[in-house]
Amino acid sequence: MRPIQAVDTVSFDGTEVTMLDQTLLPVQQVRLTIRDTPQMHEAIRSLRVRGAPAIGVAAAFGLWLGVRDLPDDLPRDEAEARLRGEQTFLAGARPTAVNLTWALERCAAEALRAPGGTAALKQAALDAAIRLRANEEATTRQIGEHGAGLLMGLSGVLTHCNAGSAATVGLGTALAPIYVAAERGHLLRVFADETRPLLQGARITAWELQEAGVPVTVITDSMAAVVMRQGKVGAVIVGCDRVAANGDVANKIGTYGVALLARAHGLPFYVAGPTSTIDLATPDGDHIEIEQRAPHEVTHHGGVPMAPEGVDVFNPAFDVTPAEYVSAIITEKGVVYPPYTQGLKDVKA
Ligand code: MRU
């Protein structure tokens, strides 16, 4: 099979930062030019760009946009204060994916380390974002290379949400091993949970797999059990938004249920993600802040009400799968097996 063409989620063309508006997929493919931090904050908050690694890269460019137009002769300390202010602002866009704060801190630190005046700080912020993007892109292929071996004998896998190319700046996390297996001549059928309420599985995972020529079957979330029961899949593979030091995994709401189903059916449950998603400062899943989103995401679809007006709604965007249900964590530095505490430390070192 020909090499997989990655989705161009966030990029810099030498002048402008652009991104694919993922809220319009799969019907329209519209590129947005992002010109300032409020616009980047809105794009992250409203899921125009989404998926932990892609959010991190977007925020890194957002940080640069926040200082881009400062006059070069502005006193350096004022530029530094502005940079830190923009960092705090962007970090508040979404709370769960640790890649957001990780990328911002890494790029801010690099910019602040640059010797010279405000012009040097601005250039360093841009260089840091470009470097981060390149690293994260390379990382996805390494995740694919490490994970493909786990899938080679299987005919089908199940995934939840979108942890593909559209969630990163490369081949994806959970989908990367599937793409690398395809490039090696082994096509797996992917059962994609539609992933209520925002349907990232149906809208985005199905779209990008179809574009890549990988067989995909969309199911509603409630069909995962029967797909497993009927032996249609040999494993589950999902992405992650934050992995705690003990191996507990925050990922899209519904992931925990899928992990329980996998255990009940004797299937391995793999998590794939870059080491930037591992947060050793968070001891376990109970310490991960879970984003709560607006009720209308549950009560409405395409602007049409699906529930009585004013009804009470519970809408956490993520859940936590306890480490005991995770068979392995696939990173760019290799596959980590339980017990996770030491293994995660080793890949973060
Ligand atoms: O709310 P989103 O669309 O940003 O959520 C992303 C996810 O949770 C994905 O499932 C993914 O596994 C994590 S990012 C590769």
PDB file of C-alpha atoms and ligand atoms in Angstrom, residues 22 44 47 49-55 94 97 99 160-164 167-168 172-174 195 198 200 204 238-242 250-253 255 272-274 277 291 293 317-318, ligand 1:
ATOM      1  CA  GLN A  22     -12.871  19.701  12.241  1.00  0.00           C
ATOM      2  CA  ILE A  44      -9.384  24.814  20.727  1.00  0.00           C
ATOM      3  CA  LEU A  47     -13.026  21.621  18.911  1.00  0.00           C
ATOM      4  CA  VAL A  49      -8.807  21.580  16.380  1.00  0.00           C
ATOM      5  CA  ARG A  50      -9.020  18.629  18.763  1.00  0.00           C
ATOM      6  CA  GLY A  51      -7.176  15.557  19.929  1.00  0.00           C
ATOM      7  CA  ALA A  52      -4.500  15.948  22.591  1.00  0.00           C
ATOM      8  CA  PRO A  53      -1.367  16.143  20.389  1.00  0.00           C
ATOM      9  CA  ALA A  54      -2.968  18.481  17.828  1.00  0.00           C
ATOM     10  CA  ILE A  55      -4.192  20.773  20.599  1.00  0.00           C
ATOM     11  CA  ARG A  94      -9.472  22.921  27.811  1.00  0.00           C
ATOM     12  CA  ALA A  97      -5.445  16.892  27.657  1.00  0.00           C
ATOM     13  CA  ASN A  99      -0.447  18.146  25.929  1.00  0.00           C
ATOM     14  CA  HIS A 160     -13.356   4.844  20.178  1.00  0.00           C
ATOM     15  CA  CYS A 161     -13.463   8.558  19.301  1.00  0.00           C
ATOM     16  CA  ASN A 162     -10.793   9.834  16.925  1.00  0.00           C
ATOM     17  CA  ALA A 163      -7.178   9.221  17.778  1.00  0.00           C
ATOM     18  CA  GLY A 164      -6.092   9.271  14.186  1.00  0.00           C
ATOM     19  CA  ALA A 167      -6.034  14.249  16.329  1.00  0.00           C
ATOM     20  CA  THR A 168      -2.312  14.871  15.758  1.00  0.00           C
ATOM     21  CA  GLY A 172      -2.268   9.645  14.735  1.00  0.00           C
ATOM     22  CA  THR A 173      -1.894   7.700  17.939  1.00  0.00           C
ATOM     23  CA  ALA A 174      -4.367   4.782  18.064  1.00  0.00           C
ATOM     24  CA  THR A 195     -18.716   8.344  19.967  1.00  0.00           C
ATOM     25  CA  LEU A 198     -19.986  14.832  19.267  1.00  0.00           C
ATOM     26  CA  GLN A 200     -15.765  12.104  16.425  1.00  0.00           C
ATOM     27  CA  ILE A 204     -13.690  11.949  11.710  1.00  0.00           C
ATOM     28  CA  VAL A 238      -7.660   3.915  21.721  1.00  0.00           C
ATOM     29  CA  GLY A 239      -5.769   7.146  22.239  1.00  0.00           C
ATOM     30  CA  CYS A 240      -5.355   9.130  25.421  1.00  0.00           C
ATOM     31  CA  ASP A 241      -5.631  12.680  26.685  1.00  0.00           C
ATOM     32  CA  ARG A 242      -3.652  12.165  29.886  1.00  0.00           C
ATOM     33  CA  ALA A 250      -8.169   9.678  30.637  1.00  0.00           C
ATOM     34  CA  ASN A 251      -9.697   9.459  27.182  1.00  0.00           C
ATOM     35  CA  LYS A 252     -12.950  10.329  25.429  1.00  0.00           C
ATOM     36  CA  ILE A 253     -16.112   9.605  27.388  1.00  0.00           C
ATOM     37  CA  THR A 255     -13.603   4.623  26.743  1.00  0.00           C
ATOM     38  CA  ALA A 272      -1.510   4.644  22.235  1.00  0.00           C
ATOM     39  CA  GLY A 273      -0.058   8.074  22.838  1.00  0.00           C
ATOM     40  CA  PRO A 274       3.098  10.148  22.801  1.00  0.00           C
ATOM     41  CA  THR A 277       0.563  12.716  27.155  1.00  0.00           C
ATOM     42  CA  GLU A 291     -13.815  18.725  31.257  1.00  0.00           C
ATOM     43  CA  ARG A 293     -19.129  20.519  28.388  1.00  0.00           C
ATOM     44  CA  ALA A 317     -16.064  14.992  27.847  1.00  0.00           C
ATOM     45  CA  PHE A 318     -13.706  12.312  29.178  1.00  0.00           C
TER      46      PHE A 318
HETATM   47  O1  MRU B   1     -12.620  16.092  22.720  1.00  0.00           O
HETATM   48  P1  MRU B   1     -11.599  15.635  21.720  1.00  0.00           P
HETATM   49  O2  MRU B   1     -12.188  15.336  20.375  1.00  0.00           O
HETATM   50  O3  MRU B   1     -10.404  16.549  21.668  1.00  0.00           O
HETATM   51  O4  MRU B   1     -11.104  14.264  22.351  1.00  0.00           O
HETATM   52  C1  MRU B   1     -10.024  13.546  21.852  1.00  0.00           C
HETATM   53  C2  MRU B   1     -10.005  12.198  22.426  1.00  0.00           C
HETATM   54  O5  MRU B   1     -10.330  11.969  23.559  1.00  0.00           O
HETATM   55  C3  MRU B   1      -9.604  11.113  21.563  1.00  0.00           C
HETATM   56  O6  MRU B   1     -10.345  10.003  21.920  1.00  0.00           O
HETATM   57  C4  MRU B   1      -8.187  10.717  21.597  1.00  0.00           C
HETATM   58  O7  MRU B   1      -8.083   9.419  21.994  1.00  0.00           O
HETATM   59  C5  MRU B   1      -7.222  11.421  22.436  1.00  0.00           C
HETATM   60  S1  MRU B   1      -6.256  12.423  21.437  1.00  0.00           S
HETATM   61  C6  MRU B   1      -5.324  11.402  20.389  1.00  0.00           C
END
